PDB file of C-alpha atoms in Angstrom:
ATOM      1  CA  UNK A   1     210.129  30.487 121.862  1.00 34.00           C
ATOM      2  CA  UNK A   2     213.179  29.132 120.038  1.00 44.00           C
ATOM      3  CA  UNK A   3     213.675  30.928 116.252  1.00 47.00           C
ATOM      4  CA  UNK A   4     212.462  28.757 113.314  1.00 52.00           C
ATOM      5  CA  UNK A   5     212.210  29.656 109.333  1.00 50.00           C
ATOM      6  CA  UNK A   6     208.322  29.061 109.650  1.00 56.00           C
ATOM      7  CA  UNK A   7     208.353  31.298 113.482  1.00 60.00           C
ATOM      8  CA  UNK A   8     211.189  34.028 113.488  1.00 59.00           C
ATOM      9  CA  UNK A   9     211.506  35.695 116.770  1.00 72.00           C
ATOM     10  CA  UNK A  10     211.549  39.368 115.923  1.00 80.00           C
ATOM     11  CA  UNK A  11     212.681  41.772 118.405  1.00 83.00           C
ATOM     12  CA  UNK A  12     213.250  46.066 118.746  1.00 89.00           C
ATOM     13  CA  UNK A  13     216.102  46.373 121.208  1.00 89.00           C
ATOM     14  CA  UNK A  14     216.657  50.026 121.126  1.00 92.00           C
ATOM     15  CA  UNK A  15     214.636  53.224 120.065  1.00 93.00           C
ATOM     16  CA  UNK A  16     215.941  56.570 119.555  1.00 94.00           C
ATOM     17  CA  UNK A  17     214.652  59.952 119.185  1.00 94.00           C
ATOM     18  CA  UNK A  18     216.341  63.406 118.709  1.00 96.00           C
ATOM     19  CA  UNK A  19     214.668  66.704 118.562  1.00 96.00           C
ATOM     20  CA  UNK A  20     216.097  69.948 117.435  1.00 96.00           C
ATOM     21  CA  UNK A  21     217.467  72.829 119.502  1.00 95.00           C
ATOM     22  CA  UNK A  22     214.604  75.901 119.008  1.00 96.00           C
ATOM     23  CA  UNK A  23     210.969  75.370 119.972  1.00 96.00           C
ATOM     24  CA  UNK A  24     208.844  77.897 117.572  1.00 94.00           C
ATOM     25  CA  UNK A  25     204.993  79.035 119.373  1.00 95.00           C
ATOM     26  CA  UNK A  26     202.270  80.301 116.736  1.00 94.00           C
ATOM     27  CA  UNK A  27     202.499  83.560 117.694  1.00 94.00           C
ATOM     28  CA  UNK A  28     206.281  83.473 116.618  1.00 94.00           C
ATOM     29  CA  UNK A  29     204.754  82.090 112.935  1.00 94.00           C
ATOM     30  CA  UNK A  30     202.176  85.326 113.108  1.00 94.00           C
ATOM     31  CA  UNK A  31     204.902  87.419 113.439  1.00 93.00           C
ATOM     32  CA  UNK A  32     206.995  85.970 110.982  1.00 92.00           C
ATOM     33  CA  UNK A  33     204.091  85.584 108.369  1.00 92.00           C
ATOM     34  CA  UNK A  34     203.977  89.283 108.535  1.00 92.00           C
ATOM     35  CA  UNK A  35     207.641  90.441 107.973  1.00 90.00           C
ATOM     36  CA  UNK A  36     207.217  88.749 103.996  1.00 90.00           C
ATOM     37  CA  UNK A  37     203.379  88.897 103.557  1.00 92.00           C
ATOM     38  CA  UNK A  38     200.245  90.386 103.080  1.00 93.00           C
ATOM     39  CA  UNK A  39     198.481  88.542 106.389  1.00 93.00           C
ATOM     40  CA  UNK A  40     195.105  90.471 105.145  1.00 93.00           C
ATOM     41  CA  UNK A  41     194.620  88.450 102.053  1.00 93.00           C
ATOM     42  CA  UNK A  42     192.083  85.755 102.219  1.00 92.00           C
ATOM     43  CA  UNK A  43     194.172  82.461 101.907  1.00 93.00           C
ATOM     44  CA  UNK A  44     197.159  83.381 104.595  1.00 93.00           C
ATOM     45  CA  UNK A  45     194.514  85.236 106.688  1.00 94.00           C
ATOM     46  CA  UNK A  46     193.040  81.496 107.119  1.00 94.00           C
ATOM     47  CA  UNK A  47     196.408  80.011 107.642  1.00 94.00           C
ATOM     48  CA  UNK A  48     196.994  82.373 110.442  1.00 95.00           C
ATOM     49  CA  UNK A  49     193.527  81.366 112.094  1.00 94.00           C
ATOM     50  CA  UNK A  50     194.207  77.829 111.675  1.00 95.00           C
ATOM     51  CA  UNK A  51     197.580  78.185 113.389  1.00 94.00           C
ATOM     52  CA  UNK A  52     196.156  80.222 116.318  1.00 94.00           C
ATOM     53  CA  UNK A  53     193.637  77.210 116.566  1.00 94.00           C
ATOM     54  CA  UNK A  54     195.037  73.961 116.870  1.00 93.00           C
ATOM     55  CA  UNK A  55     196.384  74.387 120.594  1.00 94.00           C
ATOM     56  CA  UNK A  56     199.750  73.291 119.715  1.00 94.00           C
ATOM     57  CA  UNK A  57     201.882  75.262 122.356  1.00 94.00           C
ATOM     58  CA  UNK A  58     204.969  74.721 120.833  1.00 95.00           C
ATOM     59  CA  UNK A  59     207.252  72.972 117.692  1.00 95.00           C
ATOM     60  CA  UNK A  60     210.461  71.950 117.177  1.00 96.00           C
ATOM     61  CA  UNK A  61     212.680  73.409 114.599  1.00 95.00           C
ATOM     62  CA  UNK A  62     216.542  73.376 113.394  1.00 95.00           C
ATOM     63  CA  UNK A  63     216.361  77.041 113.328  1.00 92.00           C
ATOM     64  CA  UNK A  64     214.535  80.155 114.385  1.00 91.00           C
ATOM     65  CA  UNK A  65     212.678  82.263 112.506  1.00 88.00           C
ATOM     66  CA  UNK A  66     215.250  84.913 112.671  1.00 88.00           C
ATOM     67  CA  UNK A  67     218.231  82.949 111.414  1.00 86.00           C
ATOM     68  CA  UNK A  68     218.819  81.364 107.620  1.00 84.00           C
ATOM     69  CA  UNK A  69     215.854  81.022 105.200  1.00 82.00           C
ATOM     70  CA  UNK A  70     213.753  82.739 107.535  1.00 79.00           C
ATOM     71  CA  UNK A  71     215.853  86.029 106.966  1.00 84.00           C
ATOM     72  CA  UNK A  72     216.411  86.170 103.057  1.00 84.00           C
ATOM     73  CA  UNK A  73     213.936  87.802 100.712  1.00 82.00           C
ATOM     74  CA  UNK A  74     212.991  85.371  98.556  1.00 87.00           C
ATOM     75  CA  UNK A  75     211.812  81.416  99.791  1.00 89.00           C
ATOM     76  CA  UNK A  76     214.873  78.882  99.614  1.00 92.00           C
ATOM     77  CA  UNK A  77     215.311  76.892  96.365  1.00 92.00           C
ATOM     78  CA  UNK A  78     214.432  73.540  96.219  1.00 92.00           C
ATOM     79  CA  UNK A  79     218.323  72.997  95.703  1.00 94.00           C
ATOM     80  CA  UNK A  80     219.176  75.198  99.042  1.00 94.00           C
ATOM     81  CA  UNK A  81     216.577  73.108 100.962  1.00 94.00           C
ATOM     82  CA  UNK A  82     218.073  69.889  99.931  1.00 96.00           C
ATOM     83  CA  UNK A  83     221.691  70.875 100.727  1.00 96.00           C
ATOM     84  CA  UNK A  84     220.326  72.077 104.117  1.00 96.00           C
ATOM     85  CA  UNK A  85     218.518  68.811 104.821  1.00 97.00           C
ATOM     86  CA  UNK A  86     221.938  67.029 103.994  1.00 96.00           C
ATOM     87  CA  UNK A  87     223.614  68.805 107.048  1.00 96.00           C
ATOM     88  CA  UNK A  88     220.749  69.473 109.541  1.00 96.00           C
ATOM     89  CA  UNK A  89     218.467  66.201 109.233  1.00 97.00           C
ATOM     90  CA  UNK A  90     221.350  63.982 108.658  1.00 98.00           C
ATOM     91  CA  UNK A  91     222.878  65.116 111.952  1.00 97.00           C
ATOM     92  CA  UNK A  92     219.432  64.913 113.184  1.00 97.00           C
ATOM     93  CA  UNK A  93     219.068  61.075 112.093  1.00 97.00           C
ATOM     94  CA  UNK A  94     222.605  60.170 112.964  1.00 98.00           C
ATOM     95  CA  UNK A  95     222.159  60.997 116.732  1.00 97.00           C
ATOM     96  CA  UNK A  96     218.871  59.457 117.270  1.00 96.00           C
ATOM     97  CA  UNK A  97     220.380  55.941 115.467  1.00 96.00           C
ATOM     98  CA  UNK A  98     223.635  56.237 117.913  1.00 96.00           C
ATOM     99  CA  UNK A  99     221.032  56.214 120.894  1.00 96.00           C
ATOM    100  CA  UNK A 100     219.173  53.136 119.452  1.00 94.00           C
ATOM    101  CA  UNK A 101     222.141  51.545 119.017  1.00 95.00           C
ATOM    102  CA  UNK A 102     223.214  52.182 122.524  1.00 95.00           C
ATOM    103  CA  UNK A 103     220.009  51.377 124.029  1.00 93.00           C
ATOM    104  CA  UNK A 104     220.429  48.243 121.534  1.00 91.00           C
ATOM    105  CA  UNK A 105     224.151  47.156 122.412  1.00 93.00           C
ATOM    106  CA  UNK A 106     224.527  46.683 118.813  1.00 93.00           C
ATOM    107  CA  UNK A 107     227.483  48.228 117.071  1.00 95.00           C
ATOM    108  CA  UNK A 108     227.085  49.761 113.992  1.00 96.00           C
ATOM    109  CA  UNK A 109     229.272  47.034 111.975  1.00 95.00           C
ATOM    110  CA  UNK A 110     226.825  44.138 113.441  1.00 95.00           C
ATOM    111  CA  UNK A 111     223.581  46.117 111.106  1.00 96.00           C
ATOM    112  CA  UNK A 112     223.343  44.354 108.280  1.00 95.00           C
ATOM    113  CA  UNK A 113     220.085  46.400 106.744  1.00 96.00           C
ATOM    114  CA  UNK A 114     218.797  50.150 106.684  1.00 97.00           C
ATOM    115  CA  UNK A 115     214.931  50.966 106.031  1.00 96.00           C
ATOM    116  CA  UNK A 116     214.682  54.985 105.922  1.00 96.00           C
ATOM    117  CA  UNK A 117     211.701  56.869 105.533  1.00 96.00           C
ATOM    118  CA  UNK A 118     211.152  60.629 104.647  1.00 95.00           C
ATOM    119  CA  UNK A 119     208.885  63.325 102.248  1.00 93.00           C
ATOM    120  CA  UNK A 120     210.732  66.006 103.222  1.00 94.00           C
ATOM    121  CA  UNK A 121     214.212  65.627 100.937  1.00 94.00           C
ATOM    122  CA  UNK A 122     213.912  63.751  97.503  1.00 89.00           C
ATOM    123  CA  UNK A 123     217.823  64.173  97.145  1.00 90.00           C
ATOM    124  CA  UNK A 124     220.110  61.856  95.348  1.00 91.00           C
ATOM    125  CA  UNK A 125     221.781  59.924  96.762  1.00 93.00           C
ATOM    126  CA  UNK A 126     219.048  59.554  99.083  1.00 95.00           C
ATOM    127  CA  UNK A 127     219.878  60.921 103.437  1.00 97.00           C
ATOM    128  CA  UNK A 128     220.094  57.173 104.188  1.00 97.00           C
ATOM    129  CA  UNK A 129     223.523  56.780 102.114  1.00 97.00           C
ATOM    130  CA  UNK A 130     224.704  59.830 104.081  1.00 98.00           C
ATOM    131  CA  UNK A 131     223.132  58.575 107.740  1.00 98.00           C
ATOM    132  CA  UNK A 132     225.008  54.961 106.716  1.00 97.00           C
ATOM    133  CA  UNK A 133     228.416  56.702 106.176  1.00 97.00           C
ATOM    134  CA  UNK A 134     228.491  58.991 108.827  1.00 97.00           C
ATOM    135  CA  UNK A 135     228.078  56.355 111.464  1.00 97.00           C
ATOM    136  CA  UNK A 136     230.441  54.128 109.857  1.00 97.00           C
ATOM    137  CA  UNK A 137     227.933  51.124 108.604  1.00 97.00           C
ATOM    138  CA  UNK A 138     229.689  48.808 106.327  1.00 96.00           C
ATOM    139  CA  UNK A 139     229.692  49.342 103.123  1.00 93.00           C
ATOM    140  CA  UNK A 140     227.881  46.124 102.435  1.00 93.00           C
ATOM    141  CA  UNK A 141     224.768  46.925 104.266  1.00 96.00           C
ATOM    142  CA  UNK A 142     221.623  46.696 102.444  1.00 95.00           C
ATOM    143  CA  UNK A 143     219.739  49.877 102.032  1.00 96.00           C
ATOM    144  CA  UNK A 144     216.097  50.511 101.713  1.00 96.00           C
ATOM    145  CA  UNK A 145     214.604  54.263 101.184  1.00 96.00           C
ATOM    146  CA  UNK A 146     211.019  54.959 100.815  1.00 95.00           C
ATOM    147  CA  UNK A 147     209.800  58.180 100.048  1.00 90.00           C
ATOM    148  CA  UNK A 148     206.572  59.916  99.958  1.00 83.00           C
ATOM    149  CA  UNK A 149     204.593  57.868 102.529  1.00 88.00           C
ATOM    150  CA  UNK A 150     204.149  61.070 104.687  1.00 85.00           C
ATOM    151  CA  UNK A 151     202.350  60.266 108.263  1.00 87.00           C
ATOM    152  CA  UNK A 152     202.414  56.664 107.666  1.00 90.00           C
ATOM    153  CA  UNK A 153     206.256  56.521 107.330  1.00 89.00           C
ATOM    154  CA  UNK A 154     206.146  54.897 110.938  1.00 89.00           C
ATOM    155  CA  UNK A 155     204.324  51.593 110.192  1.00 91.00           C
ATOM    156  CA  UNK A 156     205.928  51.455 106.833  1.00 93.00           C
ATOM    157  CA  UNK A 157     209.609  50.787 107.810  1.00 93.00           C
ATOM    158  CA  UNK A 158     207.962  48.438 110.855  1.00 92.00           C
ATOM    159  CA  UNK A 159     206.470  46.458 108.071  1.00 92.00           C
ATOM    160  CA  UNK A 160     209.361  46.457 105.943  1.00 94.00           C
ATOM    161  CA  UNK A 161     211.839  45.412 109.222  1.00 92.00           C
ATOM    162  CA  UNK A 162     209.054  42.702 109.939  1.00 90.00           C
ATOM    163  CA  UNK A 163     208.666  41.749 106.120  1.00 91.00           C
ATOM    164  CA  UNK A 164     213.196  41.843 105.403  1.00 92.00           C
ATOM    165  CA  UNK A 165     213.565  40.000 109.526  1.00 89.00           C
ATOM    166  CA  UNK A 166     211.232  37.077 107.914  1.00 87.00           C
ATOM    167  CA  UNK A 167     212.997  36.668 104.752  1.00 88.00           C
ATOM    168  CA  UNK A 168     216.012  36.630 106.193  1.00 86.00           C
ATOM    169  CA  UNK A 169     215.642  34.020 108.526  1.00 83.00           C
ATOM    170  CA  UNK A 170     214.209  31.326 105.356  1.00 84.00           C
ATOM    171  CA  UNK A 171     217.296  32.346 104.537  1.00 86.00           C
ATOM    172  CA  UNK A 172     218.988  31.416 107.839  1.00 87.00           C
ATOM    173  CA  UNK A 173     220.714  34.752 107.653  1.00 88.00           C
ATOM    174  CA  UNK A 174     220.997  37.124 110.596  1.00 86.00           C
ATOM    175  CA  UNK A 175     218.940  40.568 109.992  1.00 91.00           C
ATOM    176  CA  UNK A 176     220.132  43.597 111.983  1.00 93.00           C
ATOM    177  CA  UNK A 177     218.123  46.397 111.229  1.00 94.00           C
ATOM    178  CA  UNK A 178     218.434  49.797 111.437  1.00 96.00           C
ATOM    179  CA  UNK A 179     214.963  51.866 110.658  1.00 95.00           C
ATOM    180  CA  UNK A 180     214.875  55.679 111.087  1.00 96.00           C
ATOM    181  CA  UNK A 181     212.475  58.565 110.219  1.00 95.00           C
ATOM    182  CA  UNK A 182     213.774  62.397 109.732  1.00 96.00           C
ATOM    183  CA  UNK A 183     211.546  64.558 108.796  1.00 95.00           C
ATOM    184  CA  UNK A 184     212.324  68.788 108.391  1.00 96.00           C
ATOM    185  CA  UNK A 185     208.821  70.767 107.961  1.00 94.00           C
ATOM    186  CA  UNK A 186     210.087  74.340 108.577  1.00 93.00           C
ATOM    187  CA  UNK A 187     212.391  75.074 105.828  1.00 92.00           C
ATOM    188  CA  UNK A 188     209.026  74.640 103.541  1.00 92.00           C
ATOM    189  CA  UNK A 189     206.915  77.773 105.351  1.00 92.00           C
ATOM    190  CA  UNK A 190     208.205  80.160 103.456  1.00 91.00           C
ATOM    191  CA  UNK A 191     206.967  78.175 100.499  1.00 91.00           C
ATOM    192  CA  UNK A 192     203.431  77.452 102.492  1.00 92.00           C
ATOM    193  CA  UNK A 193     203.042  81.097 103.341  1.00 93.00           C
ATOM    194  CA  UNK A 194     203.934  82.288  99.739  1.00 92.00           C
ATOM    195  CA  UNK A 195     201.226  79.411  98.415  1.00 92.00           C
ATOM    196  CA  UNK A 196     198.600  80.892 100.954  1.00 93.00           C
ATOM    197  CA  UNK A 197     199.036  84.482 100.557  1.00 92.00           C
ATOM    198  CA  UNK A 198     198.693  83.894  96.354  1.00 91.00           C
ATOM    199  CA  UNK A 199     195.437  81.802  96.852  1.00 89.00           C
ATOM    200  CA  UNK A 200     191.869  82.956  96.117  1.00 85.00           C
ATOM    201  CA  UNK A 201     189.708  80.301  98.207  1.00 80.00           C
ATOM    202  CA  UNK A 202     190.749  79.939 101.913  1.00 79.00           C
ATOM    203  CA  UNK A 203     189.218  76.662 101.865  1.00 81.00           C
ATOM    204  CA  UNK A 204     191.766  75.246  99.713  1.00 82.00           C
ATOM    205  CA  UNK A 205     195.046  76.480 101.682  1.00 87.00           C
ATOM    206  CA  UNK A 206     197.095  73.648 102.849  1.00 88.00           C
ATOM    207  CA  UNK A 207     197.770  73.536 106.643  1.00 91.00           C
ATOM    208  CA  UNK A 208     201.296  71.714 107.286  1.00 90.00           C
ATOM    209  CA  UNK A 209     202.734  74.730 107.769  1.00 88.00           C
ATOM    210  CA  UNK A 210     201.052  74.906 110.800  1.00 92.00           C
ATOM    211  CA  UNK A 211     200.837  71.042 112.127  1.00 93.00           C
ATOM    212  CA  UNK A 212     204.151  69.730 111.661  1.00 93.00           C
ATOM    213  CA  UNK A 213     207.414  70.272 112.447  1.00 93.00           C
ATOM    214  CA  UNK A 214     210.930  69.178 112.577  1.00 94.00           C
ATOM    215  CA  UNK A 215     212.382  65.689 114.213  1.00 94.00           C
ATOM    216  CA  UNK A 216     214.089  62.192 113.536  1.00 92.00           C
ATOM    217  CA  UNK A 217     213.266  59.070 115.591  1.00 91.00           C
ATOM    218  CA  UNK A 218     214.678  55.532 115.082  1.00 85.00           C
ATOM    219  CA  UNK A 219     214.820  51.516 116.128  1.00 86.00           C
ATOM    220  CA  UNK A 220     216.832  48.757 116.418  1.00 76.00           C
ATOM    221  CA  UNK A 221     215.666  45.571 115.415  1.00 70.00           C
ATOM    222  CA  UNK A 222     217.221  42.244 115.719  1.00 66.00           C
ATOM    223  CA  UNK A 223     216.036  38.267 113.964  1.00 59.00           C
TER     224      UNK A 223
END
């Protein structure tokens, strides 16, 4: 079907996905729950069951539990976690865009829009300026960050894509966009654990820290 204002052809012509090195089981989080905590009180004591319970053999992660915030005393500040994100998720995001734009055949200087999507860093300037630099975007390209949308990051940038595509073309401009999700769960357990082992009613513990993990995945999308 030929491309009109009223009928833009919308097309993904390359995906991407990159995973972290270490793969963490739940008995490694048992273990590691109870080098900093008191596993016997009621809240982590949950945690722990629910971990044990939701048949997930194994998670990805930038880093055992025996190297960097897993080894210090005290949980990472919100300003260490940040700074981490800004090295280990933006390498993350950068590889999995370079394999959508392979799988694409679209250079980097032919994108002429980013949509990123994460609730794991609330940084300034947000991971997508640092993504855009690092694999050499122009400088004119338009950026879009939304934060906060959690598990419904992935339809969010689709619709956004779909929604900046359309308006481009009423436009008659070309729309070359780059969308990618990074997300980096583990740096928080310490945080998770900490929240658990202080809480008086198990039922109120909150369970990411045993669901989700740490990953970035991307597309290429061409109007």
């Amino acid at each position: 079907m030929e491309p009109n204002s009223l009928n833009p052809a919308l097309y993904i012509t390359g995906l991407g996905s990159q995973y972290p090195p270490y793969l963490l089981s739940a008995e490694d989080l048992d273990k590691f729950a109870s080098r900093f905590h008191d596993v016997s009180r009621p809240g982590i004591k949950k945690l722990l069951q629910v971990n044990r319970s939701t048949g997930i053999e194994t998670r990805s992660a930038v880093r055992p539990y025996e190297a960097g915030f897993a080894t210090q005393k005290d949980p990472p500040s919100i300003s260490e976690i940040d700074q981490f994100f800004r090295q280990a998720g933006v390498d993350l995001a950068v590889q999995a865009c370079q394999k959508a734009l392979t799988e694409g055949h679209v250079s980097p200087q032919q994108i002429t829009h980013t949509i990123a999507v994460t609730c794991t860093n609330q940084g300034n300037p947000g991971y997508d300026f640092l993504v855009a630099r690092k694999l050499n975007l122009p400088l004119h390209v338009d950026r879009m960050l939304l934060h906060g949308v959690g598990c419904a990051g992935g339809l969010s940038i689709l619709k956004a894509a779909a929604q900046i595509a359309g308006g481009a073309s009423l436009r008659r401009k070309p729309a070359r966009i780059l969308a990618f999700a990074c997300e980096l769960c583990t740096p928080d357990v310490r945080h998770y654990l900490s929240i658990a082992e202080r809480s008086p009613d198990s039922d109120q513990v909150n369970i990411a820290a045993v669901l989700f993990s740490d990953a970035a995945a991307r597309f290429c999308s061409l109007q």
